[in-house]
Coordinates of C-alpha atoms in Angstrom, one line a residue:
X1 CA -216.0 -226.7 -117.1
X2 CA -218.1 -223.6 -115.5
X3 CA -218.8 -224.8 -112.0
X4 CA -221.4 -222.9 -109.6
X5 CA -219.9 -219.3 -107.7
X6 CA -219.2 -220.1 -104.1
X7 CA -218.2 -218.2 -101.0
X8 CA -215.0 -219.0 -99.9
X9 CA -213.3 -218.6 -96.2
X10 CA -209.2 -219.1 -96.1
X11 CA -208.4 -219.7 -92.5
X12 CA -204.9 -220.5 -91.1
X13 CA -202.4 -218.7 -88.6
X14 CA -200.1 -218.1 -91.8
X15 CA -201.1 -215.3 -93.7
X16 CA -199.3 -211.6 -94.5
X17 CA -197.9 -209.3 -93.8
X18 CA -195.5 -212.9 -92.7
X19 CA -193.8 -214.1 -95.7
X20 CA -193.3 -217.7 -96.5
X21 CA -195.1 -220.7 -98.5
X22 CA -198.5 -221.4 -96.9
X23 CA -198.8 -217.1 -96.9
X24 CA -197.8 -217.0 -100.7
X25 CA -200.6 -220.5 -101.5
X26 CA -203.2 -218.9 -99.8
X27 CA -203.0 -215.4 -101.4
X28 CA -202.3 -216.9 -105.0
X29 CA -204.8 -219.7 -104.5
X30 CA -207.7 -217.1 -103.3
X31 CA -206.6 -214.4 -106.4
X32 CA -206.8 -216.6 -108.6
X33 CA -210.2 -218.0 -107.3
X34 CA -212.0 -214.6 -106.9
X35 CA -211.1 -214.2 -110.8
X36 CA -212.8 -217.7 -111.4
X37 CA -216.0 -216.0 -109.8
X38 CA -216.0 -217.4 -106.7
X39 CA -216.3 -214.7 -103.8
X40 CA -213.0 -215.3 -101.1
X41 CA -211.9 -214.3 -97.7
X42 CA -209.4 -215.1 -95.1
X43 CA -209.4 -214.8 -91.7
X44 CA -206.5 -215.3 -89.4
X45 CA -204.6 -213.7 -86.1
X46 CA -203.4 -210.2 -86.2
X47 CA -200.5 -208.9 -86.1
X48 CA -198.8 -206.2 -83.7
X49 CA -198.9 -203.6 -84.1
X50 CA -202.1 -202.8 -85.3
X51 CA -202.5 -205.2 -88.1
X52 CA -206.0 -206.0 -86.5
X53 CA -209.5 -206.0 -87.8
X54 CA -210.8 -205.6 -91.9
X55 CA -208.4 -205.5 -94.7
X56 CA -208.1 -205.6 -98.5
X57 CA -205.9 -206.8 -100.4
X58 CA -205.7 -206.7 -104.1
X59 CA -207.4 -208.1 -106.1
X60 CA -210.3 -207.5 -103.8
X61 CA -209.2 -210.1 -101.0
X62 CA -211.1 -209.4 -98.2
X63 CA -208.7 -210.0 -94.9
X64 CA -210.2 -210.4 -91.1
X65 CA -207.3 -210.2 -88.7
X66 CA -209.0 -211.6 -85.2
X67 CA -207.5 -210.0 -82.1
X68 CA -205.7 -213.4 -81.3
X69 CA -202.2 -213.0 -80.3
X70 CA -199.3 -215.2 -81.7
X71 CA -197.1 -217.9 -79.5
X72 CA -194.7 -219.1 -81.1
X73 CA -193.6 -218.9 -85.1
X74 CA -196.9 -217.0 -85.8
X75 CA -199.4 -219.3 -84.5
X76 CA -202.2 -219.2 -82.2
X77 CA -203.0 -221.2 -79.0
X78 CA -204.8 -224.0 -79.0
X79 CA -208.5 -223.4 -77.3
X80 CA -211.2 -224.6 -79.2
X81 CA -214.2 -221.9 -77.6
X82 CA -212.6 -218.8 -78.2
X83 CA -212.2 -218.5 -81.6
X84 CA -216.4 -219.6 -82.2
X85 CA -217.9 -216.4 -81.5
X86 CA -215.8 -214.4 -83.9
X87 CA -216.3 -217.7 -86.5
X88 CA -220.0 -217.9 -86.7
X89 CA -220.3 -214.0 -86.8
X90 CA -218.0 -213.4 -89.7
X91 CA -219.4 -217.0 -91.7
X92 CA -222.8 -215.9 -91.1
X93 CA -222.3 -212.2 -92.1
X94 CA -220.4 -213.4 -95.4
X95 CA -222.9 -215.9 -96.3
X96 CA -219.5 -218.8 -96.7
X97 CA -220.6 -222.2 -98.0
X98 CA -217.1 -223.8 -98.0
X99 CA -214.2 -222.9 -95.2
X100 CA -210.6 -224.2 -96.7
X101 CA -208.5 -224.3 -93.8
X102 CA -204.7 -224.7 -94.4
X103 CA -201.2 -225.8 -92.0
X104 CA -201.3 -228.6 -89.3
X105 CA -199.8 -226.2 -87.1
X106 CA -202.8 -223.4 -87.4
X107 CA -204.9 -223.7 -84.6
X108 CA -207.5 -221.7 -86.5
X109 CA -207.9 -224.0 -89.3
X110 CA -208.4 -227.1 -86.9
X111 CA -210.8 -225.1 -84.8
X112 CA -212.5 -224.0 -87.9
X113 CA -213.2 -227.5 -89.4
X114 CA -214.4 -228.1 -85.8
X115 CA -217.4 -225.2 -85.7
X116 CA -218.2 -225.2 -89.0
X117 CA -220.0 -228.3 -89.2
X118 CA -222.8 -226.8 -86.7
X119 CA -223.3 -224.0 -89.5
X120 CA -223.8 -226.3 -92.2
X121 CA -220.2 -225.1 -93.9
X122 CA -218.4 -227.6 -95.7
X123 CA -214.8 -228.2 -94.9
X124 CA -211.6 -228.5 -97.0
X125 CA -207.9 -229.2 -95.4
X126 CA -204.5 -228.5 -97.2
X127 CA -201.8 -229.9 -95.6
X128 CA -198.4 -228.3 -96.8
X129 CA -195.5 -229.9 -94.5
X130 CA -193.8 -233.2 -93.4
X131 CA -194.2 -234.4 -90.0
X132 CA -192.4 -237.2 -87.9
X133 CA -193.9 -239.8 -85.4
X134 CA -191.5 -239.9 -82.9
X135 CA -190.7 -237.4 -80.9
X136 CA -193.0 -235.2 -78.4
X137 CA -194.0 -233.1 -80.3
X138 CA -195.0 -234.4 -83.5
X139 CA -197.1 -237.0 -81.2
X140 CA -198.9 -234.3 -79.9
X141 CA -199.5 -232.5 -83.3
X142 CA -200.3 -235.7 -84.8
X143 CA -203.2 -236.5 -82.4
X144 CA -204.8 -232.7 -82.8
X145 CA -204.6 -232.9 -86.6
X146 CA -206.3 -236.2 -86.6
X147 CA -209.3 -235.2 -84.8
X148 CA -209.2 -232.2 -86.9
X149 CA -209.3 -234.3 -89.7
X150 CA -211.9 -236.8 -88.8
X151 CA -214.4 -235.1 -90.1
X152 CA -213.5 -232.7 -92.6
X153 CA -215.0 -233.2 -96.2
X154 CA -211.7 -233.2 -98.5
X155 CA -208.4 -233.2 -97.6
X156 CA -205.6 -231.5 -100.1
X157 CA -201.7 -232.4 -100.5
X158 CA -199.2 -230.4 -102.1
X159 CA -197.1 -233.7 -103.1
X160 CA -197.7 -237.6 -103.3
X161 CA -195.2 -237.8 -100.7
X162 CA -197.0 -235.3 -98.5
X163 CA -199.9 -237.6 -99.1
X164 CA -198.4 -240.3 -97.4
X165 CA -197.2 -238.5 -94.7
X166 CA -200.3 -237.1 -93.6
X167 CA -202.7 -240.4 -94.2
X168 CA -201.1 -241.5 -91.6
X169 CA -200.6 -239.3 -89.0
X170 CA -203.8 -237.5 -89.5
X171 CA -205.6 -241.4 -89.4
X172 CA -207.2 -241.1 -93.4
X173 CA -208.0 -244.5 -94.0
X174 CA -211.1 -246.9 -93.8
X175 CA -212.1 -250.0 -94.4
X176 CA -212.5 -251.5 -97.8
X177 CA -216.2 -252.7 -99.0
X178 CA -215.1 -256.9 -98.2
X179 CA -213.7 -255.3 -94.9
X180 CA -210.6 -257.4 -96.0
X181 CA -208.1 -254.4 -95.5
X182 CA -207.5 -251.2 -94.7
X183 CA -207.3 -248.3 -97.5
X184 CA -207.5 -244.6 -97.9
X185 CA -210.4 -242.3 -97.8
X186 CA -210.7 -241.2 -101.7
X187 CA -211.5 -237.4 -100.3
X188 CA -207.6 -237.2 -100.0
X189 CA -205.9 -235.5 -103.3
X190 CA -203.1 -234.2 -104.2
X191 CA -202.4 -230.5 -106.1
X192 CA -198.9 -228.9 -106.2
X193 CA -197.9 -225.1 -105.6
X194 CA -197.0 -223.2 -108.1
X195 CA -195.8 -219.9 -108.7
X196 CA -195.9 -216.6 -111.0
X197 CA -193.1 -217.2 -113.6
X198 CA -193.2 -214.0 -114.9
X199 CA -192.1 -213.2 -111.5
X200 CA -188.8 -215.3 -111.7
X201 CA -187.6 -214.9 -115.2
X202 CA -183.7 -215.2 -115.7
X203 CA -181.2 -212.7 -115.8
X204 CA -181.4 -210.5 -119.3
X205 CA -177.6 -210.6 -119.2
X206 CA -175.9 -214.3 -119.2
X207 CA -174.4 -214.8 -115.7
X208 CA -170.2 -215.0 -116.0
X209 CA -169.1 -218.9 -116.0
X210 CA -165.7 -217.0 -114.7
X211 CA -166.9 -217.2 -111.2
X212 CA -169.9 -219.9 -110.2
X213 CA -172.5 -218.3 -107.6
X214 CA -174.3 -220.8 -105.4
X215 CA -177.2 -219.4 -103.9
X216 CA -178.9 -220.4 -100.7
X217 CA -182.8 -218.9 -99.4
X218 CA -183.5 -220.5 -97.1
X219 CA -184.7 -220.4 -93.1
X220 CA -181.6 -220.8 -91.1
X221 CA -182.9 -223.6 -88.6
X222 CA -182.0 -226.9 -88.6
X223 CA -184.7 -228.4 -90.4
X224 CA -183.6 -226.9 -93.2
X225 CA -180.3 -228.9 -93.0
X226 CA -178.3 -225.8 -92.5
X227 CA -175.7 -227.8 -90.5
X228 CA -174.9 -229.1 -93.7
X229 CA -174.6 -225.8 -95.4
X230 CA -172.1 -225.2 -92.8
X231 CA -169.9 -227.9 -92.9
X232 CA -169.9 -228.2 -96.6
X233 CA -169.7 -224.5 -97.8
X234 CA -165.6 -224.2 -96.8
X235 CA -165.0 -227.6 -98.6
X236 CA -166.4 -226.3 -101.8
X237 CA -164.8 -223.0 -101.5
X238 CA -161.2 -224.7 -101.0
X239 CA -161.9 -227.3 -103.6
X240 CA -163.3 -224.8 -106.6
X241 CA -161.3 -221.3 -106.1
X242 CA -163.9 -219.6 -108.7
X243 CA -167.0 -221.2 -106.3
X244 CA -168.5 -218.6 -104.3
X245 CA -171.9 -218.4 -101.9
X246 CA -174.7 -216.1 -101.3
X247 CA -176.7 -216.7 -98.4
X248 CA -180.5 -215.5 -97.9
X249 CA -182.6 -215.6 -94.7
X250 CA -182.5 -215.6 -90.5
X251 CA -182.8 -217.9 -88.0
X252 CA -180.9 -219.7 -84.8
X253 CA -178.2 -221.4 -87.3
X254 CA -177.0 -217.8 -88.1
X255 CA -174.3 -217.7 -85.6
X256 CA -172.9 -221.2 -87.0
X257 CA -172.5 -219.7 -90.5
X258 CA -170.6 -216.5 -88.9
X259 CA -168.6 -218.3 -86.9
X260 CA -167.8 -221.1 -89.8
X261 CA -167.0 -218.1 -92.4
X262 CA -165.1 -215.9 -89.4
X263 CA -162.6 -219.5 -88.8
X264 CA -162.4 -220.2 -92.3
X265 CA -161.6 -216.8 -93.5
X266 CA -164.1 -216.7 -96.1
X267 CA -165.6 -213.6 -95.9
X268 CA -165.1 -212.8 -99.3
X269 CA -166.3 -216.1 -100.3
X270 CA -169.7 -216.5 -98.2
X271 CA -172.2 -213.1 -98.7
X272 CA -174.7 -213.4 -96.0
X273 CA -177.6 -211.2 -96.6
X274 CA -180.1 -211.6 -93.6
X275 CA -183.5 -211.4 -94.2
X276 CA -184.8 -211.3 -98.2
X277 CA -188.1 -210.0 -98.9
X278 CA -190.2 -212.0 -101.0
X279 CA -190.4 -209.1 -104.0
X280 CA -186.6 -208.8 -104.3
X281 CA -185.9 -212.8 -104.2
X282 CA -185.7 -213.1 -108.1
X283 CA -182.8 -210.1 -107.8
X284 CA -181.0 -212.4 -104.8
X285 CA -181.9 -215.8 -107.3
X286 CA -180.3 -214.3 -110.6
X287 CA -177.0 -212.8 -109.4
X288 CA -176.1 -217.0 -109.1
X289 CA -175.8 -220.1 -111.2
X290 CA -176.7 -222.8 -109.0
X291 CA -179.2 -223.0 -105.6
X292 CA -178.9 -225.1 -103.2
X293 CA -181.0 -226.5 -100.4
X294 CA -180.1 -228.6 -97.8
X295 CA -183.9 -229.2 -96.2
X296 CA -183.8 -232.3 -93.8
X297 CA -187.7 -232.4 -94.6
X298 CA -189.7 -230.7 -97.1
X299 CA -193.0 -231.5 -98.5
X300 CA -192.7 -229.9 -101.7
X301 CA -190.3 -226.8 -101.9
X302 CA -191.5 -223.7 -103.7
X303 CA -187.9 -222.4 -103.3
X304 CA -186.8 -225.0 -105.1
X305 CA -189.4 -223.8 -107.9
X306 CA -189.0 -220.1 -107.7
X307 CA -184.6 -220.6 -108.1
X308 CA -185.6 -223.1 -111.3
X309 CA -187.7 -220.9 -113.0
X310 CA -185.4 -218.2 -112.8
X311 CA -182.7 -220.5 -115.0
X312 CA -181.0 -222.3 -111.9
X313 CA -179.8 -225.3 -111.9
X314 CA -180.5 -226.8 -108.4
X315 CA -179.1 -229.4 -105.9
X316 CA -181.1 -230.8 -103.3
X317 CA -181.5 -232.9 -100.8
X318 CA -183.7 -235.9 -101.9
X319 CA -186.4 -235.5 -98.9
X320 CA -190.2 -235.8 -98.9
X321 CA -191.7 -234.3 -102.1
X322 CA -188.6 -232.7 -103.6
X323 CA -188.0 -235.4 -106.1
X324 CA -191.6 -234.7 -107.6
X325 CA -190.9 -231.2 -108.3
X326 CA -188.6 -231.6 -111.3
X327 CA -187.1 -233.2 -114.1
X328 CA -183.8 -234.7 -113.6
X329 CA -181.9 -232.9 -116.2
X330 CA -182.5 -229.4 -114.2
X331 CA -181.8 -230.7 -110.8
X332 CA -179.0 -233.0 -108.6
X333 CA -179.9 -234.6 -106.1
X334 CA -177.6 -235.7 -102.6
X335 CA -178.3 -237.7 -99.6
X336 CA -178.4 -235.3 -96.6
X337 CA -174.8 -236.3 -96.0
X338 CA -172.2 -234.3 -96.1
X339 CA -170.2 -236.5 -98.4
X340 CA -172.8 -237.2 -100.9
X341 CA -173.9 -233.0 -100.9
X342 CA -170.0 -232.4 -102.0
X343 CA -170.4 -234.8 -105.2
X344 CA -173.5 -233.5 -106.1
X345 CA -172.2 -229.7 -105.7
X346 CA -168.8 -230.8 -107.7
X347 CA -171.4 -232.1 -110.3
X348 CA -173.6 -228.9 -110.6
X349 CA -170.1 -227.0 -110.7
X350 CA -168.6 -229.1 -113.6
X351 CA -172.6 -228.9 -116.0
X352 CA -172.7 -225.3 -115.3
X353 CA -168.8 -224.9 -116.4
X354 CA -169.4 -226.8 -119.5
X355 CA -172.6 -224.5 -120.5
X356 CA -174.9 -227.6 -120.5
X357 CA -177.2 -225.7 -118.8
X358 CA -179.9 -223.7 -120.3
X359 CA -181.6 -221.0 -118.5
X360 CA -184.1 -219.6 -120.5
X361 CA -185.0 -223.6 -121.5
X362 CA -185.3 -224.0 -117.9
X363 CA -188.2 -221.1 -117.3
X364 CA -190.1 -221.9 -120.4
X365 CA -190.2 -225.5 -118.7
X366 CA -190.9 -224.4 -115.0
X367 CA -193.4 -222.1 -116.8
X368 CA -195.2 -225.0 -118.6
X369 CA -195.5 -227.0 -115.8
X370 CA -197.0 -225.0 -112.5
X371 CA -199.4 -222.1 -113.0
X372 CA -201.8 -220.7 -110.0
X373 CA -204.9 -221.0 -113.3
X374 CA -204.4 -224.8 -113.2
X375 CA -204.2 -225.0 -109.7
X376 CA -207.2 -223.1 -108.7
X377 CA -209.2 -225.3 -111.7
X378 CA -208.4 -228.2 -109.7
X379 CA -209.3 -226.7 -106.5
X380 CA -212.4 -225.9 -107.7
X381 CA -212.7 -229.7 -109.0
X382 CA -212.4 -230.7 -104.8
X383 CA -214.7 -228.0 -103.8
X384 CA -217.2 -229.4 -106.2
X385 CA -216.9 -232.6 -104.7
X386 CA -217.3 -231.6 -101.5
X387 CA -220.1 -229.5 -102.1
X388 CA -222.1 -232.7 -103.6
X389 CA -221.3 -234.6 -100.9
X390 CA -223.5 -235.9 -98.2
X391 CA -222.9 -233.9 -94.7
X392 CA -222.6 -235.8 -91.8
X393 CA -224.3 -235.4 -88.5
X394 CA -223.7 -234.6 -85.2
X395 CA -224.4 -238.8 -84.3
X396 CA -221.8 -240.1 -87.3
X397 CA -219.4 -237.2 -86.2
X398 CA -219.2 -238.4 -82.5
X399 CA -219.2 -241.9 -83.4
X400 CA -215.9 -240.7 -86.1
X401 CA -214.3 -239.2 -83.3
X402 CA -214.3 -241.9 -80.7
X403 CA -212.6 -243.7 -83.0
X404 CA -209.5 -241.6 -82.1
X405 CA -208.8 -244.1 -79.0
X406 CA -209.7 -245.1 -75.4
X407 CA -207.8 -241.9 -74.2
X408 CA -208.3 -239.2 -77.0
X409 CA -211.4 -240.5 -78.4
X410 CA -213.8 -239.4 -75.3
X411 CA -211.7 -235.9 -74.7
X412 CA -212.2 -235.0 -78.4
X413 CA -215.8 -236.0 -78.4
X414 CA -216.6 -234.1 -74.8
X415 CA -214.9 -231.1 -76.8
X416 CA -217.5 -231.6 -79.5
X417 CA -220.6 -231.6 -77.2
X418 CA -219.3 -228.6 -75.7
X419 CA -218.5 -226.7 -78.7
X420 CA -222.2 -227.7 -79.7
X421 CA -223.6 -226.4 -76.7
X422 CA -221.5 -223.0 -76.7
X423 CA -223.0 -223.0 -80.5
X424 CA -226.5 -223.4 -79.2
X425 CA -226.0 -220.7 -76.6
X426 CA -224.5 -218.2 -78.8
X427 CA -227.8 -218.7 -81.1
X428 CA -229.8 -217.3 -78.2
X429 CA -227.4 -214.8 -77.1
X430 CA -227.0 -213.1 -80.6
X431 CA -229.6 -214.6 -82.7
X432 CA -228.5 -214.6 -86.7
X433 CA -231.6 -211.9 -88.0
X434 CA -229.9 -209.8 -85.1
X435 CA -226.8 -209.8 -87.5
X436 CA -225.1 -207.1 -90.3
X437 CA -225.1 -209.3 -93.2
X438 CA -223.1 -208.5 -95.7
X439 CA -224.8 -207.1 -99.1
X440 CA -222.1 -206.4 -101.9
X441 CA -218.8 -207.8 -102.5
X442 CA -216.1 -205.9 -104.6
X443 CA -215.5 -206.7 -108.1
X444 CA -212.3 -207.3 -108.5
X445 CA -211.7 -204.8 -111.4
X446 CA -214.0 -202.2 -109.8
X447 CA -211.7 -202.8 -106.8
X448 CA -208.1 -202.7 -109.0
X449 CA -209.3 -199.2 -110.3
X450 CA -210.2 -197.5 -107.4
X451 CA -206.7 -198.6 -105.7
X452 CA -205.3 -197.1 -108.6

């Protein structure tokens, strides 16, 4: 199905030159969109040293980094005014009819779904992470995403488990026609990651059943359960002599795995790497037969996909979305227990032992399953929607937002008043005919070739 060419702005905190999933969904999802026909760019924060300003990326991804500085874990703070000038300059110079803003934790997305209504610029929301309701600050995150998401036009999931999750912290329910119950807005769908699998193909050579490789990329931070990693790695090691362990990636739960490995003496059983860049993670993934991740929380897990498709088998936690991702002959799962995480490590050991496991049948299947084409087709499916859809005004979009409660409801809507106002005022100040619209886009092959 051929739908209509649209401009597209990707906005979120997340983007390279940082590594990571939401970095690696936007770039795939917006190359594989500008190949669809649709024109794309991103705009995000920059990036010190002088990662600030215009840049393109191949295959002719137009970048704006906006001289905002990063806080904490490379995103922005929070301030709703700011950002609008450099927002309805770059939208209006780039003619955008659609803004897909992606993270909860990107200021720029929220704040973009915010201002883009006064342009006319429909809004799209992908949500890519699990999120609690208890402590400080997921109350506090909660409440900003669901004003955020009060009225944005579509909202994306990366899993039916993510889908749950953010429903109902980001408020995406109405009432039914009989007004006999609550249920969700049907502008909420889901669409998995996926990945390049000719990026993650197995080793040529078969890897040695002699000695078993478990590998572990992961952030070491205690969301990603690496407290299990450490208690669990020297059982395995003195219960399977021929089990080894590679470990990928930084963080604050570093020092725990020294110290474990230094009071263990297993520094000839535990390789820790540091920090793996994203190009030479299929080298890390096929030196080992199993991977494991120990993620207290994980919406989807395109670790978990990348280590599969390069003929792993995998043991997991079973958290959030993980179960979805695949079948259960290529994958064990454990209760994030430290018990339960041993049996299911003892089982990998003894089916990759046996031979029962089949690499290359393993990347045909990962193959089959997740490719960015498919993805971006049902992207484009949402966007489609959207774009048909009726916009709301500035009334229905105050009276949305008070419904965010006695206490939030009148902050958020004396935010959107304000943000209308400062909209109004920047109209004057720098009237649009005043602007340097952009003519010509690259062609993404024209683009490729000059590169070259």
């Amino acid at each position: 199905m051929k739908h209509e060419p649209l401009a597209i702005a990707m906005i979120s905190d997340f983007f390279h030159p940082n590594v990571g999933g939401v970095e690696n969904h936007i770039f795939m999802l917006s190359a594989n969109l500008i190949r669809r026909g649709h024109k794309v760019i991103v705009i995000t924060h920059s990036h010190p040293p002088d990662r600030v300003g215009v840049r393109w990326l191949l295959p002719g991804l137009k970048v704006y980094y906006i001289p905002f500085p990063a806080i904490a874990s490379s995103a922005t703070l929070p301030n709703y005014f700011t950002f609008l000038p450099y927002f309805r300059v770059i939208i209006a110079r780039e003619h955008i009819h659609l803004i897909h803003a992606h993270a909860s934790l990107s200021s720029l997305g929220q704040e973009a779904i915010l201002h883009a209504h006064h342009l006319g610029v429909r809004t799209v929301f992908t949500d890519h992470s699990l999120f609690g309701f208890e402590d400080a600050a997921s109350i506090l995150t909660n409440k900003l995403l669901a004003a955020a998401l009060k009225n944005v036009d579509a909202v994306i999931c990366v899993s039916h488990t993510g889908r749950e999750n953010t429903v109902l912290r980001g408020q995406l329910f109405e009432m039914s026609e009989d007004s006999s119950a609550l249920v969700v807005r049907p502008n909420v769908y889901v669409i998995p990651n996926a990945l390049v699998a000719e990026q993650f193909t197995p080793a040529t050579k078969p890897v040695s059943s002699e000695t078993i490789y478990i590998v572990v990329l992961s952030r070491l931070a205690y969301r990603k359960g690496i407290d299990l990693l450490v208690a669990t790695a020297p059982r395995i090691c003195s219960a399977f002599p021929n089990v080894n362990f590679i470990v990928g990636g930084d963080g604050p739960k570093l020092n725990d795995l020294l110290q474990v490995r230094e009071r263990h003496l297993l520094q000839d059983r535990i390789e820790l790497l540091g920090p793996v860049r994203h190009r030479d993670v299929r080298d890390v993934l096929v030196r080992g037969s199993i991977f494991l991740n120990t993620s207290l929380t994980e919406s989807f897990g395109i670790a978990i996909l990348e280590a599969a498709c390069a003929g792993l088998y995998v043991v997991s936690t079973r958290v959030g979305g993980v179960p979805e991702i695949l079948p259960h002959d290529m994958i064990s799962f454990a209760k994030p227990e430290e018990d339960d995480l041993i049996r299911a490590l003892s089982e990998a050991v003894a089916i990759v032992s046996k031979g029962q496991h089949d690499p290359i049948e393993a990347h045909q299947k990962v193959k089959n399953f997740y490719n960015w084409g498919e993805v971006a087709e049902r992207t484009e499916i949402v966007y489609d929607a959207v774009v048909k859809s009726e916009q709301k005004d500035l009334w229905t979009r105050m009276q949305r937002t008070m419904e965010l409660g006695p206490f939030a409801g009148p902050i958020y809507t004396i935010i959107l008043v304000v943000d209308c106002l400062f909209f109004l005022f920047l109209e004057w100040l720098m009237p649009r005919h005043d602007l340097d619209f952009v003519q010509m886009h690259w062609e993404h092959h024209n683009f490729r070739h000059v590169v070259q």
